[in-house]
PDB file of C-alpha atoms in Angstrom:
ATOM      1  CA  MET A 680      43.618 -35.225  18.300  1.00  0.00           C
ATOM      2  CA  LYS A 681      41.542 -32.320  19.623  1.00  0.00           C
ATOM      3  CA  THR A 682      42.426 -30.809  22.940  1.00  0.00           C
ATOM      4  CA  ASP A 683      39.886 -31.532  25.677  1.00  0.00           C
ATOM      5  CA  ASP A 684      37.881 -28.351  26.373  1.00  0.00           C
ATOM      6  CA  ALA A 685      38.513 -28.839  30.084  1.00  0.00           C
ATOM      7  CA  ASN A 686      42.232 -28.308  29.485  1.00  0.00           C
ATOM      8  CA  LYS A 687      41.864 -25.247  27.286  1.00  0.00           C
ATOM      9  CA  LYS A 688      42.477 -21.725  28.556  1.00  0.00           C
ATOM     10  CA  THR A 689      39.220 -19.756  28.620  1.00  0.00           C
ATOM     11  CA  ILE A 690      39.044 -16.246  27.191  1.00  0.00           C
ATOM     12  CA  LEU A 691      36.122 -13.896  27.754  1.00  0.00           C
ATOM     13  CA  ILE A 692      35.692 -11.469  24.844  1.00  0.00           C
ATOM     14  CA  VAL A 693      33.597  -8.305  25.185  1.00  0.00           C
ATOM     15  CA  ASP A 694      32.728  -6.267  22.072  1.00  0.00           C
ATOM     16  CA  ASP A 695      29.429  -4.710  20.972  1.00  0.00           C
ATOM     17  CA  ASP A 696      30.357  -5.023  17.278  1.00  0.00           C
ATOM     18  CA  PRO A 697      29.028  -8.487  16.315  1.00  0.00           C
ATOM     19  CA  VAL A 698      31.427  -8.802  13.382  1.00  0.00           C
ATOM     20  CA  GLN A 699      34.490  -7.936  15.449  1.00  0.00           C
ATOM     21  CA  LEU A 700      33.269 -10.184  18.251  1.00  0.00           C
ATOM     22  CA  GLN A 701      33.001 -13.180  15.925  1.00  0.00           C
ATOM     23  CA  ILE A 702      36.415 -12.463  14.414  1.00  0.00           C
ATOM     24  CA  LEU A 703      37.974 -12.422  17.878  1.00  0.00           C
ATOM     25  CA  ILE A 704      36.155 -15.591  18.916  1.00  0.00           C
ATOM     26  CA  LYS A 705      37.196 -17.479  15.766  1.00  0.00           C
ATOM     27  CA  THR A 706      40.803 -16.288  16.067  1.00  0.00           C
ATOM     28  CA  MET A 707      41.047 -17.442  19.659  1.00  0.00           C
ATOM     29  CA  GLU A 708      39.366 -20.791  18.955  1.00  0.00           C
ATOM     30  CA  LYS A 709      41.732 -21.456  16.045  1.00  0.00           C
ATOM     31  CA  SER A 710      44.592 -20.712  18.430  1.00  0.00           C
ATOM     32  CA  GLY A 711      43.438 -23.477  20.764  1.00  0.00           C
ATOM     33  CA  TYR A 712      41.525 -21.458  23.356  1.00  0.00           C
ATOM     34  CA  LYS A 713      37.948 -21.667  24.559  1.00  0.00           C
ATOM     35  CA  ALA A 714      36.264 -18.330  23.765  1.00  0.00           C
ATOM     36  CA  ILE A 715      33.138 -16.847  25.343  1.00  0.00           C
ATOM     37  CA  GLY A 716      31.595 -13.782  23.675  1.00  0.00           C
ATOM     38  CA  CYS A 717      29.651 -10.914  25.281  1.00  0.00           C
ATOM     39  CA  MET A 718      28.156  -7.760  23.729  1.00  0.00           C
ATOM     40  CA  ASP A 719      28.775  -5.405  26.667  1.00  0.00           C
ATOM     41  CA  GLY A 720      30.209  -5.173  30.161  1.00  0.00           C
ATOM     42  CA  GLU A 721      26.936  -5.968  31.882  1.00  0.00           C
ATOM     43  CA  GLU A 722      26.659  -9.262  30.025  1.00  0.00           C
ATOM     44  CA  ALA A 723      30.322  -9.968  30.769  1.00  0.00           C
ATOM     45  CA  LEU A 724      29.830  -9.606  34.524  1.00  0.00           C
ATOM     46  CA  LYS A 725      26.855 -11.982  34.403  1.00  0.00           C
ATOM     47  CA  LYS A 726      28.869 -14.487  32.390  1.00  0.00           C
ATOM     48  CA  LEU A 727      31.734 -14.318  34.880  1.00  0.00           C
ATOM     49  CA  LYS A 728      29.314 -15.377  37.621  1.00  0.00           C
ATOM     50  CA  GLU A 729      28.061 -18.289  35.507  1.00  0.00           C
ATOM     51  CA  VAL A 730      31.406 -19.799  34.545  1.00  0.00           C
ATOM     52  CA  ARG A 731      33.823 -21.061  37.145  1.00  0.00           C
ATOM     53  CA  THR A 732      36.758 -19.013  35.938  1.00  0.00           C
ATOM     54  CA  VAL A 733      38.337 -17.380  32.908  1.00  0.00           C
ATOM     55  CA  ASP A 734      42.035 -17.021  32.191  1.00  0.00           C
ATOM     56  CA  LEU A 735      41.969 -13.773  30.191  1.00  0.00           C
ATOM     57  CA  ILE A 736      39.528 -10.986  29.303  1.00  0.00           C
ATOM     58  CA  ILE A 737      39.627  -9.083  25.994  1.00  0.00           C
ATOM     59  CA  THR A 738      37.460  -5.968  25.955  1.00  0.00           C
ATOM     60  CA  ASP A 739      36.600  -3.064  23.703  1.00  0.00           C
ATOM     61  CA  LEU A 740      36.214   0.366  25.333  1.00  0.00           C
ATOM     62  CA  TYR A 741      33.144   2.019  23.823  1.00  0.00           C
ATOM     63  CA  MET A 742      30.058  -0.124  24.449  1.00  0.00           C
ATOM     64  CA  PRO A 743      26.471   0.373  25.674  1.00  0.00           C
ATOM     65  CA  LYS A 744      25.364  -0.228  29.275  1.00  0.00           C
ATOM     66  CA  ILE A 745      28.633  -0.990  31.089  1.00  0.00           C
ATOM     67  CA  ASP A 746      31.467   0.108  28.771  1.00  0.00           C
ATOM     68  CA  GLY A 747      35.039  -1.163  28.748  1.00  0.00           C
ATOM     69  CA  TRP A 748      36.288   1.677  30.943  1.00  0.00           C
ATOM     70  CA  LYS A 749      33.901   0.843  33.759  1.00  0.00           C
ATOM     71  CA  LEU A 750      34.284  -2.908  33.263  1.00  0.00           C
ATOM     72  CA  CYS A 751      38.046  -2.711  33.786  1.00  0.00           C
ATOM     73  CA  ARG A 752      37.695  -0.545  36.879  1.00  0.00           C
ATOM     74  CA  LEU A 753      35.100  -2.907  38.356  1.00  0.00           C
ATOM     75  CA  LEU A 754      37.285  -5.947  37.713  1.00  0.00           C
ATOM     76  CA  ARG A 755      40.147  -4.222  39.546  1.00  0.00           C
ATOM     77  CA  SER A 756      37.987  -3.097  42.490  1.00  0.00           C
ATOM     78  CA  GLN A 757      37.548  -4.667  45.944  1.00  0.00           C
ATOM     79  CA  GLU A 758      33.928  -5.419  45.061  1.00  0.00           C
ATOM     80  CA  PHE A 759      35.150  -7.903  42.454  1.00  0.00           C
ATOM     81  CA  ALA A 760      38.317  -9.019  44.237  1.00  0.00           C
ATOM     82  CA  GLN A 761      38.043 -12.566  42.860  1.00  0.00           C
ATOM     83  CA  TYR A 762      38.734 -11.174  39.363  1.00  0.00           C
ATOM     84  CA  ASN A 763      41.501  -8.704  40.276  1.00  0.00           C
ATOM     85  CA  LYS A 764      44.319 -10.881  38.966  1.00  0.00           C
ATOM     86  CA  ILE A 765      42.726 -11.936  35.658  1.00  0.00           C
ATOM     87  CA  PRO A 766      44.792 -10.350  32.861  1.00  0.00           C
ATOM     88  CA  ILE A 767      42.875  -7.842  30.735  1.00  0.00           C
ATOM     89  CA  LEU A 768      43.669  -6.964  27.126  1.00  0.00           C
ATOM     90  CA  VAL A 769      42.044  -3.740  25.896  1.00  0.00           C
ATOM     91  CA  ILE A 770      41.386  -3.282  22.163  1.00  0.00           C
ATOM     92  CA  SER A 771      40.347   0.021  20.586  1.00  0.00           C
ATOM     93  CA  ALA A 772      40.195   1.737  17.208  1.00  0.00           C
ATOM     94  CA  THR A 773      40.307   5.162  18.886  1.00  0.00           C
ATOM     95  CA  PHE A 774      43.612   5.215  20.740  1.00  0.00           C
ATOM     96  CA  SER A 775      47.217   4.270  19.998  1.00  0.00           C
ATOM     97  CA  GLY A 776      50.784   5.049  21.035  1.00  0.00           C
ATOM     98  CA  SER A 777      51.362   6.901  24.310  1.00  0.00           C
ATOM     99  CA  ASP A 778      47.603   7.412  24.782  1.00  0.00           C
ATOM    100  CA  ALA A 779      47.149   3.645  24.740  1.00  0.00           C
ATOM    101  CA  GLU A 780      49.885   3.143  27.331  1.00  0.00           C
ATOM    102  CA  GLU A 781      48.320   5.748  29.626  1.00  0.00           C
ATOM    103  CA  ILE A 782      44.855   4.191  29.282  1.00  0.00           C
ATOM    104  CA  THR A 783      46.255   0.726  30.019  1.00  0.00           C
ATOM    105  CA  ARG A 784      47.854   1.953  33.234  1.00  0.00           C
ATOM    106  CA  GLU A 785      44.793   3.964  34.234  1.00  0.00           C
ATOM    107  CA  LEU A 786      42.424   1.018  33.852  1.00  0.00           C
ATOM    108  CA  GLY A 787      44.715  -1.539  35.457  1.00  0.00           C
ATOM    109  CA  ALA A 788      44.785  -3.520  32.209  1.00  0.00           C
ATOM    110  CA  ASN A 789      47.739  -5.676  31.233  1.00  0.00           C
ATOM    111  CA  GLY A 790      47.902  -4.983  27.513  1.00  0.00           C
ATOM    112  CA  PHE A 791      46.528  -2.892  24.666  1.00  0.00           C
ATOM    113  CA  LEU A 792      45.997  -3.479  20.942  1.00  0.00           C
ATOM    114  CA  ALA A 793      45.009  -0.791  18.464  1.00  0.00           C
ATOM    115  CA  VAL A 794      42.416  -1.755  15.833  1.00  0.00           C
ATOM    116  CA  PRO A 795      43.092  -2.817  13.125  1.00  0.00           C
ATOM    117  CA  TYR A 796      45.618  -5.290  14.470  1.00  0.00           C
ATOM    118  CA  ASN A 797      47.565  -8.119  12.922  1.00  0.00           C
ATOM    119  CA  PRO A 798      46.101 -11.526  13.940  1.00  0.00           C
ATOM    120  CA  ASP A 799      49.600 -12.800  14.702  1.00  0.00           C
ATOM    121  CA  GLU A 800      50.130  -9.809  17.001  1.00  0.00           C
ATOM    122  CA  LEU A 801      46.867 -10.617  18.779  1.00  0.00           C
ATOM    123  CA  ARG A 802      47.849 -14.255  19.252  1.00  0.00           C
ATOM    124  CA  SER A 803      51.303 -13.308  20.495  1.00  0.00           C
ATOM    125  CA  THR A 804      49.917 -10.735  22.931  1.00  0.00           C
ATOM    126  CA  VAL A 805      47.366 -13.185  24.329  1.00  0.00           C
ATOM    127  CA  HIS A 806      50.018 -15.888  24.676  1.00  0.00           C
ATOM    128  CA  ASN A 807      52.366 -13.566  26.578  1.00  0.00           C
ATOM    129  CA  LEU A 808      49.638 -12.258  28.887  1.00  0.00           C
ATOM    130  CA  LEU A 809      48.607 -15.813  29.759  1.00  0.00           C
ATOM    131  CA  LEU A 810      52.238 -16.480  30.688  1.00  0.00           C
ATOM    132  CA  GLY A 811      52.134 -13.489  33.025  1.00  0.00           C
ATOM    133  CA  LYS A 812      54.260 -11.225  30.860  1.00  0.00           C
ATOM    134  CA  THR A 813      53.347  -7.547  30.822  1.00  0.00           C
ATOM    135  CA  ASP A 814      52.637  -6.442  27.266  1.00  0.00           C
ATOM    136  CA  LYS A 815      55.164  -3.813  26.147  1.00  0.00           C
ATOM    137  CA  LYS A 816      54.432  -2.425  22.698  1.00  0.00           C
ATOM    138  CA  LYS A 817      57.047  -0.900  20.460  1.00  0.00           C
ATOM    139  CA  SER A 818      56.148   2.448  18.960  1.00  0.00           C
ATOM    140  CA  ARG A 819      55.509   2.097  15.226  1.00  0.00           C
ATOM    141  CA  VAL A 820      57.066   4.380  12.629  1.00  0.00           C
ATOM    142  CA  LEU A 821      56.446   4.460   8.873  1.00  0.00           C
ATOM    143  CA  ILE A 822      59.268   5.711   6.623  1.00  0.00           C
ATOM    144  CA  VAL A 823      58.076   6.976   3.213  1.00  0.00           C
ATOM    145  CA  ASP A 824      60.870   7.853   0.769  1.00  0.00           C
ATOM    146  CA  ASP A 825      61.631   6.847  -2.814  1.00  0.00           C
ATOM    147  CA  ASP A 826      65.381   6.999  -2.146  1.00  0.00           C
ATOM    148  CA  ASP A 827      66.241   3.422  -1.072  1.00  0.00           C
ATOM    149  CA  GLY A 828      69.513   4.401   0.597  1.00  0.00           C
ATOM    150  CA  LEU A 829      68.069   7.277   2.611  1.00  0.00           C
ATOM    151  CA  ARG A 830      65.016   5.223   3.603  1.00  0.00           C
ATOM    152  CA  GLU A 831      67.259   2.409   4.837  1.00  0.00           C
ATOM    153  CA  THR A 832      69.446   4.818   6.810  1.00  0.00           C
ATOM    154  CA  ILE A 833      66.458   6.387   8.569  1.00  0.00           C
ATOM    155  CA  SER A 834      64.927   2.963   9.229  1.00  0.00           C
ATOM    156  CA  ASP A 835      68.138   1.641  10.785  1.00  0.00           C
ATOM    157  CA  GLY A 836      68.274   4.653  13.084  1.00  0.00           C
ATOM    158  CA  PHE A 837      64.767   4.082  14.414  1.00  0.00           C
ATOM    159  CA  LYS A 838      65.317   0.335  14.784  1.00  0.00           C
ATOM    160  CA  GLU A 839      68.405   1.021  16.872  1.00  0.00           C
ATOM    161  CA  TYR A 840      66.235   2.902  19.361  1.00  0.00           C
ATOM    162  CA  GLY A 841      63.663   0.122  19.611  1.00  0.00           C
ATOM    163  CA  TYR A 842      60.972   1.256  17.179  1.00  0.00           C
ATOM    164  CA  GLU A 843      58.985  -1.112  14.982  1.00  0.00           C
ATOM    165  CA  VAL A 844      59.679   0.185  11.475  1.00  0.00           C
ATOM    166  CA  PHE A 845      57.656  -0.062   8.264  1.00  0.00           C
ATOM    167  CA  GLU A 846      58.767   1.247   4.880  1.00  0.00           C
ATOM    168  CA  ALA A 847      57.165   2.522   1.674  1.00  0.00           C
ATOM    169  CA  ALA A 848      58.771   3.799  -1.529  1.00  0.00           C
ATOM    170  CA  ASP A 849      55.797   5.673  -3.002  1.00  0.00           C
ATOM    171  CA  GLY A 850      52.359   7.049  -2.206  1.00  0.00           C
ATOM    172  CA  LYS A 851      50.441   3.879  -3.056  1.00  0.00           C
ATOM    173  CA  GLN A 852      52.635   1.735  -0.818  1.00  0.00           C
ATOM    174  CA  ALA A 853      52.445   4.366   1.905  1.00  0.00           C
ATOM    175  CA  ARG A 854      48.646   4.308   1.955  1.00  0.00           C
ATOM    176  CA  SER A 855      48.574   0.514   2.126  1.00  0.00           C
ATOM    177  CA  MET A 856      51.235   0.302   4.816  1.00  0.00           C
ATOM    178  CA  PHE A 857      49.535   3.040   6.835  1.00  0.00           C
ATOM    179  CA  GLU A 858      46.286   1.042   6.947  1.00  0.00           C
ATOM    180  CA  GLN A 859      48.122  -2.152   7.886  1.00  0.00           C
ATOM    181  CA  SER A 860      50.520  -0.837  10.511  1.00  0.00           C
ATOM    182  CA  ARG A 861      48.702   2.174  12.019  1.00  0.00           C
ATOM    183  CA  PRO A 862      51.961   3.951  12.959  1.00  0.00           C
ATOM    184  CA  GLU A 863      52.301   6.618  15.640  1.00  0.00           C
ATOM    185  CA  ILE A 864      54.992   8.450  13.632  1.00  0.00           C
ATOM    186  CA  ILE A 865      55.448   8.970   9.886  1.00  0.00           C
ATOM    187  CA  ILE A 866      58.657  10.259   8.288  1.00  0.00           C
ATOM    188  CA  LEU A 867      57.472  11.494   4.889  1.00  0.00           C
ATOM    189  CA  ASP A 868      59.486  12.604   1.865  1.00  0.00           C
ATOM    190  CA  TYR A 869      57.582  15.671   0.679  1.00  0.00           C
ATOM    191  CA  HIS A 870      58.576  15.183  -2.985  1.00  0.00           C
ATOM    192  CA  LEU A 871      57.438  11.703  -4.011  1.00  0.00           C
ATOM    193  CA  PRO A 872      57.038  10.494  -7.599  1.00  0.00           C
ATOM    194  CA  GLY A 873      53.566  10.106  -9.073  1.00  0.00           C
ATOM    195  CA  GLN A 874      50.285  11.770  -8.240  1.00  0.00           C
ATOM    196  CA  GLU A 875      50.319  10.968  -4.539  1.00  0.00           C
ATOM    197  CA  ASP A 876      53.088  13.254  -3.367  1.00  0.00           C
ATOM    198  CA  GLY A 877      53.843  14.324   0.184  1.00  0.00           C
ATOM    199  CA  SER A 878      51.328  17.156   0.336  1.00  0.00           C
ATOM    200  CA  HIS A 879      48.503  14.822  -0.711  1.00  0.00           C
ATOM    201  CA  LEU A 880      49.536  12.113   1.755  1.00  0.00           C
ATOM    202  CA  ILE A 881      49.680  14.589   4.631  1.00  0.00           C
ATOM    203  CA  GLU A 882      45.986  15.327   4.073  1.00  0.00           C
ATOM    204  CA  VAL A 883      45.264  11.590   4.202  1.00  0.00           C
ATOM    205  CA  PHE A 884      47.391  10.853   7.259  1.00  0.00           C
ATOM    206  CA  LYS A 885      46.268  13.890   9.276  1.00  0.00           C
ATOM    207  CA  LYS A 886      42.528  13.268   9.180  1.00  0.00           C
ATOM    208  CA  PRO A 887      40.943  13.941  12.613  1.00  0.00           C
ATOM    209  CA  GLN A 888      40.416  10.232  13.353  1.00  0.00           C
ATOM    210  CA  ASN A 889      44.124   9.460  12.799  1.00  0.00           C
ATOM    211  CA  GLN A 890      46.313  10.107  15.835  1.00  0.00           C
ATOM    212  CA  VAL A 891      49.700  10.276  14.133  1.00  0.00           C
ATOM    213  CA  ALA A 892      52.671  12.643  14.063  1.00  0.00           C
ATOM    214  CA  VAL A 893      53.936  13.412  10.545  1.00  0.00           C
ATOM    215  CA  ILE A 894      57.447  14.761   9.960  1.00  0.00           C
ATOM    216  CA  ALA A 895      58.004  15.954   6.397  1.00  0.00           C
ATOM    217  CA  ILE A 896      61.539  15.868   4.993  1.00  0.00           C
ATOM    218  CA  THR A 897      62.819  17.376   1.754  1.00  0.00           C
ATOM    219  CA  GLY A 898      66.038  18.158  -0.041  1.00  0.00           C
ATOM    220  CA  ASP A 899      64.508  21.317  -1.526  1.00  0.00           C
ATOM    221  CA  PRO A 900      66.026  24.396   0.163  1.00  0.00           C
ATOM    222  CA  ASP A 901      63.015  26.579  -0.756  1.00  0.00           C
ATOM    223  CA  PRO A 902      61.255  27.460   2.573  1.00  0.00           C
ATOM    224  CA  ASP A 903      57.830  27.084   0.939  1.00  0.00           C
TER     225      ASP A 903
END
């Protein structure tokens, strides 16, 4: 039996990328929510006046007209006091880690997701925000080492301190896991087997658009 729309939580989604907007809408609808899509902040404010209420707002940051930065500040201002308590989830492909936390606080948002994100993570974050839980993200670390024992030891150490840990045993796995997890920190064995060794991966991971700290480790005592 389908849930009556009147009983569904309503989520307003704001994203100027039509593909991403449809993905978000479909994901939320499949999760049992009613989703309303807007292409920018100006359209979102108009839609908020049309509908009686929404339970959550998901917004991108960089958009034309009224962007996500201004939209969040408006929704937390006295001018729009009726929307001050609606939870806001910010999504962005530009920021992650501590930058994301600072932006969330600055904008008065309740949560942040870096793009690309795992759909299950999105659903979990939305669910928690609707329950009134503040979204606290674990910092993500990727451990790349072909030595299983050493990789496990390093991973256990980070897990003990509350990090979300991902592992890779070679360059190919590391590339794939990097794209999936978007870590803030990478612990990288400099001497990996195969063509994609540590020096090659550093060039990949440290591209300007990637905000990640890379720590290279090696058992080679040669300073070079």
